[in-house]
Amino acid sequence: MSKTLLKLENLTMKFGGVTALNEVNLEVKEGEILALIGPNGAGKTTVFNVITGVYQATSGSVLFDGHNLVGRKRFQITGLGVARTFQNIRLFGDMTTLENVITATDVHKKSGLVGSLFGTPRARREERENRTKALEILEFIGIDEYSDRLAKNLPYGVQRRLEIARAMGTTPKLLLLDEPAAGFNPQEKVELATTIKKVRDAGYTVLLIEHDMSLIMGISDRVAVLDFGTKIADDSPTVVQNDPRVIEAYLGVPADAS
Amino acid sequence: MKNFNLRDFGADIWERSNRPVRVAIVIVVIGLVAMMPYAGAGFLATPIAAYDAVIVYPVAIFVLMSLGLNIVVGKSGMLDLGYVAFFAIGAYTMGFLGIHTSLNTWEIMPIGIGLAMLAGVMLGLPTLRLRGDYLAIVTLGFGEIIRIVALNVSWTNGPNGISGIPMPPDIGPLKFRLDDQKVFFWVVLAMILMTIWMIRRLSVRRPGRAWEAIRQDEDAAELMGVPTLKYKIWSFTLGAAVGGAAGVLYGSKNLFVAPEMFTLNVSILILACVVFGGIGNIWGVIVGGVILGYLPDRIRFISDARLLVFGLVLVVVMNFRPDGLLPRKKREKALVKKGANS
Amino acid sequence: MFTVFIDQFWQLTISGIALGFIYVLIALGYTMVYGVLRMINFANSEIFMWGTFGAIVASRDLFRYNQTTEPATGGKLALVLFIQLFAAMAFAAVVSVIVELAAYRRLRARGTNRLATLISAIGMSMVLSETMRLMTDSRPVGSPRILEKVILTEVWGAQIRLDTLITIVAAGAIFIILERFVKLSRMGKAIRAVSMNEDAAKLMGINLNRVITVTFLVGGLATGAAGFFYVTVYEYTKFNIGFTMGLAAFTAAVVGGIGNIRGAFFGGVFLGLAEVYASAILGTQWKAVTIFIVLVLVLLFKPNGLFGEAVQQTRA
């Protein structure tokens, strides 16, 4: 049994009178791919937002690698090793592909404004390290040929992949992917599944929000299901797939069940 | 040539050159600019004020301040409408210390810059958390507040201002004189070059990326690990430093400072220079500062209505050419050979 | 320091309320436009300034009043005041719509570049004030006295003058009319729909451009009315009066919760009183500083305003 990397304990998130998450408990083990599924509005992205510090949890805790993330600033959480992608692509459009990733690699670097201004040896070294690392990531994800293109001019599929590459730039222990396959055709989904597995095999832990069931069944080690802010299932893909409550809440919708 | 744009044209030449050629280009350009005080006869002559004075103030000082404001507005996307405050702080520091102490301009310079930066941090810490338009109105208010304070406290001598401010001491053979302001021009030129150096250095390294990310999507930037508040304050403070430096020199050149020199209008003028030339692009901002600084003194009609013209510039440029004369647009290297449509 | 404040408390309170009612109307201009655009209309202060000139143009050029003319009485007085009010509102409303067309519309059509829109609006504000400066030679313009400033009565040692009373009553009435308009009329409902959810409103078939223009128009009417009262009470105007008045009224809108129409009322009165009291204690030269500090404090600690929640929730 590998160790627990992320643990949500009784996590509750309320917006005014609306309860978006209700006493959610969830564990992510090191090195696994955990898929978080559920109908629209079930609170999946809210989970990501609470983990990454966009929202402050109403109650409950988020334990990550020995730290409680609740109350920390967003960039500090990223620094501790949690990185995410966005459902609606939010790249830095006027930067090149490479610069997008380098911006993320900066998080673990020490040199600041003064070092950059005077070009201290450390600043120069870190710039070189960043560049090398960013290029490695782009190659790993398979979009290195686009390094010098502006992010806003990239084809859609490359933008989605760049989202993942940029998140990997922060050297995360845990990678949160928010619908990485949205808008993909079946061929692209297969490629993406391969990439995500490759990412996991390279030592990253992946928490994934996705709607496409075949993709989820194909790659995830475990599936957790949210419905109206409550976790209703958490097990291996095959067990979840046959859970009557899940079928009722989610898989019961014929169009999505394929 | 399809879609000709001056910035890309210039960048092309630059990229095709090797290091010695680049050094030569830089030296020639700086040399030519340094000769500008001798170009006052004929077409460039200014009918209203003496040419050698005009190219120091407004032209060169506008360029310097525009570069400073561009760090805030162009690089990190924050609208600072109170930029004049930092200019005023620099100028008053020069005035006060120049009169009451034996420090000379060069000794006061770091103090003025330091105080302007301090004011930048003090204003920035609480307000840079605010959303864009709130920040704009708060800075707008701050600019006016500094003027009102200068008008009403005793050590600034109120509306009468501070007069008898000393000129800078000579630098070797270079003598500062009122009737011949060449040396002032060269000093401001040196300050401009230092500012350009600073901005270019920072732009290609971590701070530049952080600002660029903040400008484009602040939330995403923070989630990618950029300490946004810290870099916003840096941006604000560096802008303040440049404004403060310009103010110190202006005070020492003008020999007199008074509150009415530091109205909201100055902030708007500088903003117009930034916007006109090409927000976010150093060369654009320089061109904007030169044109908008110089034209009102060249064309009599514009002189009276200068603020009206500058206001119109803001509206028209934003509506019809938001990138200004020289757009910031970055070029994509080597995109053609890699198959643009995959 | 506090003696003036204590001795004159009731007098100050009355002037504060009258000033506050002027702020209420300008704040309405800010808050309505903010509601539909989610953006501060930087030019609103200059729209107000143009309104004050509208009032003076009416009395001076239309009715040929000058500084030596006797103040009007009876029916004539009511007519002149009414025409002045109308002119101020009309001037401001026209300018306000021009601001929308020239500074906002094109940028809105092209997408949401907030920075560009803010700069465009600040440029427009400069254009408006400079045009007036050039037209008036940078000089203050006195308003002929239309209204004899009769002292009607004294309450607790505070004089209630006719102009103060008219300001409070008429400004209050205009506020109520506009508030009802937004609440009840078809157009008003469309305006509120847009401020709550622009996309949904568009889906419901609301013509966004028209709603926004009408919002600027109504905001301009309110702001222009404020210009009339300003001229009636202070009997002068100048091309640069917009800045401080605008800053104060904007602060009032923020204090009341920007986007919230009733909030503008409380915010305006609060600010009028705060300003008058602070001026009595600290001296009038610190007026703008006081307003600024109030603005910063409210933005930092109560960004939704002091009087309960703003109507709209901020969008993610």
Short mmCIF file of C-alpha atoms in Angstrom, two decimals, chain B:
data_model
loop_
_atom_site.label_atom_id
_atom_site.label_comp_id
_atom_site.label_asym_id
_atom_site.label_seq_id
_atom_site.Cartn_x
_atom_site.Cartn_y
_atom_site.Cartn_z
CA MET B 1 5.74 43.28 -47.85
CA LYS B 2 2.47 42.24 -46.37
CA ASN B 3 1.50 43.60 -42.98
CA PHE B 4 4.51 45.80 -42.63
CA ASN B 5 5.17 46.88 -39.12
CA LEU B 6 8.04 48.94 -37.97
CA ARG B 7 8.71 46.94 -34.86
CA ASP B 8 9.14 43.68 -36.72
CA PHE B 9 11.20 45.43 -39.36
CA GLY B 10 13.57 46.73 -36.71
CA ALA B 11 13.65 43.43 -34.88
CA ASP B 12 14.53 41.65 -38.13
CA ILE B 13 17.58 43.79 -38.68
CA TRP B 14 18.58 43.30 -35.07
CA GLU B 15 18.24 39.53 -35.21
CA ARG B 16 20.17 39.18 -38.41
CA SER B 17 23.12 41.07 -36.95
CA ASN B 18 25.95 39.58 -34.95
CA ARG B 19 27.34 41.06 -31.80
CA PRO B 20 29.85 43.60 -33.19
CA VAL B 21 27.21 44.93 -35.59
CA ARG B 22 24.76 45.25 -32.75
CA VAL B 23 27.24 47.14 -30.62
CA ALA B 24 27.93 49.42 -33.56
CA ILE B 25 24.22 50.05 -34.11
CA VAL B 26 23.76 50.91 -30.44
CA ILE B 27 26.71 53.28 -30.39
CA VAL B 28 25.62 55.04 -33.57
CA VAL B 29 22.02 55.42 -32.37
CA ILE B 30 23.08 56.75 -28.97
CA GLY B 31 25.57 59.06 -30.65
CA LEU B 32 22.95 60.45 -33.00
CA VAL B 33 20.51 60.99 -30.17
CA ALA B 34 23.21 62.69 -28.11
CA MET B 35 23.73 65.14 -30.99
CA MET B 36 20.08 66.19 -30.87
CA PRO B 37 20.78 69.43 -28.94
CA TYR B 38 22.72 70.65 -32.01
CA ALA B 39 19.81 69.98 -34.38
CA GLY B 40 17.76 72.94 -33.22
CA ALA B 41 17.99 75.02 -36.37
CA GLY B 42 15.62 74.77 -39.30
CA PHE B 43 12.79 72.31 -39.37
CA LEU B 44 13.06 71.06 -35.80
CA ALA B 45 13.25 74.54 -34.26
CA THR B 46 10.55 75.28 -31.74
CA PRO B 47 8.77 78.64 -31.96
CA ILE B 48 7.43 78.77 -28.43
CA ALA B 49 10.22 77.78 -26.10
CA ALA B 50 13.96 77.44 -26.68
CA TYR B 51 14.72 74.23 -28.53
CA ASP B 52 17.47 73.08 -26.19
CA ALA B 53 15.09 73.46 -23.26
CA VAL B 54 12.22 71.74 -25.04
CA ILE B 55 14.18 68.59 -25.74
CA VAL B 56 15.01 68.32 -22.04
CA TYR B 57 11.55 69.13 -20.77
CA PRO B 58 9.08 68.02 -21.96
CA VAL B 59 10.62 65.64 -24.50
CA ALA B 60 13.37 63.73 -22.69
CA ILE B 61 11.74 63.83 -19.27
CA PHE B 62 8.45 62.67 -20.79
CA VAL B 63 10.25 59.78 -22.42
CA LEU B 64 11.86 58.88 -19.10
CA MET B 65 8.58 59.03 -17.21
CA SER B 66 6.73 57.16 -19.92
CA LEU B 67 9.25 54.35 -19.64
CA GLY B 68 8.65 54.28 -15.92
CA LEU B 69 4.88 54.31 -16.21
CA ASN B 70 5.08 51.64 -18.89
CA ILE B 71 6.50 49.20 -16.35
CA VAL B 72 3.25 49.55 -14.44
CA VAL B 73 0.68 49.97 -17.21
CA GLY B 74 2.29 48.19 -20.12
CA LYS B 75 4.22 45.37 -18.50
CA SER B 76 1.92 44.39 -15.68
CA GLY B 77 -1.38 45.83 -16.89
CA MET B 78 -2.21 48.01 -13.89
CA LEU B 79 -3.66 51.43 -14.62
CA ASP B 80 -1.83 53.97 -12.46
CA LEU B 81 -3.45 57.38 -12.87
CA GLY B 82 -1.46 59.01 -10.10
CA TYR B 83 1.99 58.71 -11.57
CA VAL B 84 2.56 62.45 -11.11
CA ALA B 85 2.72 61.82 -7.35
CA PHE B 86 6.10 60.10 -7.64
CA PHE B 87 7.39 62.85 -9.91
CA ALA B 88 6.25 65.39 -7.32
CA ILE B 89 7.89 63.49 -4.48
CA GLY B 90 11.18 63.48 -6.37
CA ALA B 91 10.93 67.17 -7.22
CA TYR B 92 10.00 68.21 -3.69
CA THR B 93 12.76 66.08 -2.21
CA MET B 94 15.18 67.95 -4.45
CA GLY B 95 13.62 71.27 -3.52
CA PHE B 96 13.55 70.73 0.20
CA LEU B 97 16.95 69.11 0.62
CA GLY B 98 18.52 71.38 -1.98
CA ILE B 99 17.48 74.43 0.03
CA HIS B 100 17.94 73.19 3.56
CA THR B 101 21.02 71.00 3.29
CA SER B 102 24.31 71.16 1.49
CA LEU B 103 23.60 67.98 -0.45
CA ASN B 104 23.90 68.35 -4.21
CA THR B 105 21.63 66.95 -6.92
CA TRP B 106 23.52 63.68 -7.29
CA GLU B 107 23.45 63.08 -3.55
CA ILE B 108 19.77 63.89 -3.37
CA MET B 109 18.96 61.65 -6.33
CA PRO B 110 19.06 58.35 -4.40
CA ILE B 111 17.10 59.90 -1.55
CA GLY B 112 14.42 61.13 -3.94
CA ILE B 113 14.25 57.76 -5.65
CA GLY B 114 14.10 56.02 -2.29
CA LEU B 115 11.26 58.21 -1.03
CA ALA B 116 9.31 57.72 -4.25
CA MET B 117 9.75 53.96 -3.93
CA LEU B 118 8.70 54.10 -0.31
CA ALA B 119 5.55 55.97 -1.32
CA GLY B 120 5.00 53.35 -4.01
CA VAL B 121 5.18 50.53 -1.49
CA MET B 122 2.97 52.36 0.99
CA LEU B 123 0.31 53.01 -1.61
CA GLY B 124 0.76 49.67 -3.31
CA LEU B 125 0.61 47.33 -0.33
CA PRO B 126 -3.01 48.06 0.50
CA THR B 127 -4.32 49.00 -2.93
CA LEU B 128 -2.72 46.57 -5.35
CA ARG B 129 -5.09 43.90 -4.13
CA LEU B 130 -7.92 45.92 -5.61
CA ARG B 131 -9.41 45.24 -8.99
CA GLY B 132 -8.20 47.23 -11.99
CA ASP B 133 -10.67 50.09 -12.09
CA TYR B 134 -10.63 50.57 -8.32
CA LEU B 135 -6.87 50.75 -8.47
CA ALA B 136 -7.19 53.38 -11.20
CA ILE B 137 -9.44 55.61 -9.16
CA VAL B 138 -7.42 55.18 -5.97
CA THR B 139 -4.20 56.13 -7.74
CA LEU B 140 -6.04 59.03 -9.36
CA GLY B 141 -7.00 60.21 -5.90
CA PHE B 142 -3.49 59.66 -4.56
CA GLY B 143 -1.98 61.87 -7.25
CA GLU B 144 -4.29 64.70 -6.29
CA ILE B 145 -3.75 64.12 -2.57
CA ILE B 146 -0.01 64.59 -2.88
CA ARG B 147 -0.62 67.91 -4.61
CA ILE B 148 -3.11 69.01 -1.96
CA VAL B 149 -0.69 68.08 0.79
CA ALA B 150 2.06 70.07 -0.92
CA LEU B 151 -0.36 72.98 -1.10
CA ASN B 152 -1.28 72.91 2.56
CA VAL B 153 1.67 71.91 4.68
CA SER B 154 4.23 74.46 5.73
CA TRP B 155 7.53 72.82 4.80
CA THR B 156 6.64 72.84 1.10
CA ASN B 157 5.92 76.56 1.38
CA GLY B 158 2.35 75.98 0.22
CA PRO B 159 1.16 77.46 -3.07
CA ASN B 160 4.28 79.61 -3.38
CA GLY B 161 6.40 76.56 -3.80
CA ILE B 162 10.12 76.24 -3.19
CA SER B 163 12.39 78.50 -5.19
CA GLY B 164 16.13 78.90 -5.40
CA ILE B 165 16.79 75.20 -5.82
CA PRO B 166 20.43 74.65 -6.73
CA MET B 167 21.51 73.37 -10.13
CA PRO B 168 23.49 70.17 -10.34
CA PRO B 169 27.23 70.59 -9.79
CA ASP B 170 29.38 70.39 -12.91
CA ILE B 171 30.58 67.01 -14.02
CA GLY B 172 34.16 67.68 -15.08
CA PRO B 173 34.04 69.84 -18.18
CA LEU B 174 30.25 69.52 -18.48
CA LYS B 175 28.64 72.62 -17.04
CA PHE B 176 24.96 72.94 -16.25
CA ARG B 177 23.63 76.26 -17.48
CA LEU B 178 20.15 77.65 -17.84
CA ASP B 179 20.69 79.25 -21.23
CA ASP B 180 22.26 76.15 -22.68
CA GLN B 181 20.69 72.94 -21.51
CA LYS B 182 22.72 70.42 -23.50
CA VAL B 183 24.22 68.88 -20.40
CA PHE B 184 20.79 68.39 -18.88
CA PHE B 185 19.77 66.59 -22.03
CA TRP B 186 22.74 64.25 -21.81
CA VAL B 187 22.02 63.52 -18.17
CA VAL B 188 18.40 62.66 -18.89
CA LEU B 189 19.54 60.61 -21.85
CA ALA B 190 21.82 58.65 -19.55
CA MET B 191 18.91 58.09 -17.17
CA ILE B 192 16.76 56.91 -20.07
CA LEU B 193 19.44 54.47 -21.16
CA MET B 194 19.73 53.09 -17.65
CA THR B 195 15.98 52.65 -17.48
CA ILE B 196 15.92 50.87 -20.83
CA TRP B 197 18.72 48.63 -19.65
CA MET B 198 16.79 47.83 -16.49
CA ILE B 199 13.55 47.08 -18.30
CA ARG B 200 15.21 44.91 -20.92
CA ARG B 201 17.08 42.96 -18.30
CA LEU B 202 13.99 42.33 -16.25
CA SER B 203 11.76 41.61 -19.24
CA VAL B 204 13.61 38.52 -20.36
CA ARG B 205 13.98 37.08 -16.88
CA ARG B 206 11.73 36.00 -14.10
CA PRO B 207 10.20 39.40 -13.19
CA GLY B 208 9.27 40.07 -16.81
CA ARG B 209 7.53 36.72 -17.10
CA ALA B 210 5.74 37.27 -13.82
CA TRP B 211 4.46 40.69 -14.95
CA GLU B 212 3.44 39.35 -18.33
CA ALA B 213 1.56 36.48 -16.69
CA ILE B 214 -0.15 38.86 -14.26
CA ARG B 215 -1.19 41.13 -17.09
CA GLN B 216 -2.71 38.31 -19.08
CA ASP B 217 -4.40 36.28 -16.37
CA GLU B 218 -3.68 37.16 -12.79
CA ASP B 219 -5.49 34.18 -11.28
CA ALA B 220 -3.81 31.67 -13.55
CA ALA B 221 -0.47 33.32 -12.79
CA GLU B 222 -0.95 32.92 -9.07
CA LEU B 223 -2.00 29.29 -9.50
CA MET B 224 1.16 28.66 -11.48
CA GLY B 225 3.14 29.82 -8.49
CA VAL B 226 3.72 33.48 -9.29
CA PRO B 227 3.64 35.56 -6.08
CA THR B 228 1.45 38.14 -7.78
CA LEU B 229 1.21 40.77 -5.05
CA LYS B 230 4.97 40.81 -4.65
CA TYR B 231 5.61 41.34 -8.34
CA LYS B 232 2.84 43.91 -8.65
CA ILE B 233 4.42 45.89 -5.86
CA TRP B 234 7.82 45.59 -7.50
CA SER B 235 6.38 46.86 -10.74
CA PHE B 236 4.66 49.74 -9.03
CA THR B 237 7.76 50.59 -7.04
CA LEU B 238 10.13 50.52 -10.00
CA GLY B 239 7.73 52.78 -11.88
CA ALA B 240 7.77 55.07 -8.85
CA ALA B 241 11.57 55.03 -8.77
CA VAL B 242 11.81 56.23 -12.36
CA GLY B 243 9.20 58.91 -11.71
CA GLY B 244 11.07 60.02 -8.59
CA ALA B 245 14.37 60.22 -10.47
CA ALA B 246 12.73 62.32 -13.18
CA GLY B 247 11.31 64.56 -10.47
CA VAL B 248 14.65 65.16 -8.76
CA LEU B 249 16.24 66.16 -12.03
CA TYR B 250 13.29 68.30 -13.02
CA GLY B 251 13.43 70.17 -9.71
CA SER B 252 17.12 70.81 -10.12
CA LYS B 253 16.71 71.97 -13.71
CA ASN B 254 13.68 74.13 -13.04
CA LEU B 255 15.15 75.68 -9.84
CA PHE B 256 11.60 75.97 -8.59
CA VAL B 257 8.81 73.60 -7.65
CA ALA B 258 5.19 74.43 -6.86
CA PRO B 259 2.05 72.38 -6.42
CA GLU B 260 0.43 73.50 -9.67
CA MET B 261 3.14 71.71 -11.64
CA PHE B 262 1.90 68.39 -10.37
CA THR B 263 -1.73 68.16 -11.36
CA LEU B 264 -3.61 65.17 -12.63
CA ASN B 265 -2.90 66.44 -16.13
CA VAL B 266 0.72 65.35 -15.92
CA SER B 267 -0.34 61.78 -15.20
CA ILE B 268 -2.67 61.87 -18.17
CA LEU B 269 0.00 63.33 -20.45
CA ILE B 270 2.41 60.57 -19.57
CA LEU B 271 -0.29 57.94 -19.97
CA ALA B 272 -1.02 59.37 -23.42
CA CYS B 273 2.65 59.04 -24.37
CA VAL B 274 2.65 55.40 -23.30
CA VAL B 275 -0.58 54.61 -25.11
CA PHE B 276 0.19 56.56 -28.26
CA GLY B 277 3.50 54.93 -28.97
CA GLY B 278 2.52 51.39 -28.16
CA ILE B 279 1.63 50.23 -24.70
CA GLY B 280 4.07 47.65 -23.40
CA ASN B 281 6.73 48.20 -26.04
CA ILE B 282 9.78 50.22 -24.96
CA TRP B 283 10.47 51.61 -28.43
CA GLY B 284 6.85 52.53 -28.94
CA VAL B 285 6.76 54.32 -25.62
CA ILE B 286 9.89 56.26 -26.51
CA VAL B 287 8.43 57.31 -29.85
CA GLY B 288 5.20 58.30 -28.11
CA GLY B 289 7.04 60.40 -25.53
CA VAL B 290 9.10 62.14 -28.20
CA ILE B 291 6.16 62.95 -30.45
CA LEU B 292 3.73 64.03 -27.76
CA GLY B 293 6.42 65.88 -25.85
CA TYR B 294 7.70 67.70 -28.89
CA LEU B 295 4.68 68.50 -31.07
CA PRO B 296 2.95 70.95 -28.72
CA ASP B 297 6.06 73.09 -28.75
CA ARG B 298 6.51 72.83 -32.49
CA ILE B 299 2.96 73.50 -33.55
CA ARG B 300 1.57 76.57 -31.86
CA PHE B 301 -2.03 75.48 -32.20
CA ILE B 302 -1.47 72.31 -30.21
CA SER B 303 0.27 74.18 -27.45
CA ASP B 304 -2.89 75.81 -26.06
CA ALA B 305 -5.05 72.76 -26.52
CA ARG B 306 -2.41 70.25 -25.58
CA LEU B 307 -4.47 68.44 -22.99
CA LEU B 308 -7.45 68.28 -25.28
CA VAL B 309 -5.25 66.73 -27.94
CA PHE B 310 -3.81 64.26 -25.46
CA GLY B 311 -7.27 63.30 -24.25
CA LEU B 312 -8.32 62.72 -27.83
CA VAL B 313 -5.20 60.65 -28.40
CA LEU B 314 -6.23 58.35 -25.56
CA VAL B 315 -9.74 57.88 -26.89
CA VAL B 316 -8.82 57.52 -30.54
CA VAL B 317 -5.84 55.23 -30.05
CA MET B 318 -7.70 52.94 -27.68
CA ASN B 319 -10.63 52.69 -30.06
CA PHE B 320 -8.87 52.37 -33.36
CA ARG B 321 -5.35 51.18 -32.74
CA PRO B 322 -5.08 49.90 -29.19
CA ASP B 323 -1.53 48.74 -29.77
CA GLY B 324 -0.36 52.27 -30.59
CA LEU B 325 2.15 53.18 -33.29
CA LEU B 326 4.56 50.37 -32.54
CA PRO B 327 2.65 47.37 -31.30
CA ARG B 328 3.91 45.07 -28.61
CA LYS B 329 3.13 42.06 -30.75
CA LYS B 330 5.80 39.49 -30.32
CA ARG B 331 7.06 37.69 -33.31
CA GLU B 332 6.92 33.98 -33.61
CA LYS B 333 10.27 32.65 -34.57
CA ALA B 334 10.61 29.81 -37.00
CA LEU B 335 6.96 29.14 -37.30
CA VAL B 336 6.79 28.82 -41.04
CA LYS B 337 9.03 25.82 -41.41
CA LYS B 338 7.26 23.93 -38.65
CA GLY B 339 3.97 23.70 -40.52
CA ALA B 340 1.61 26.28 -39.19
CA ASN B 341 -1.52 24.17 -39.40
CA SER B 342 -1.29 20.86 -37.71
#
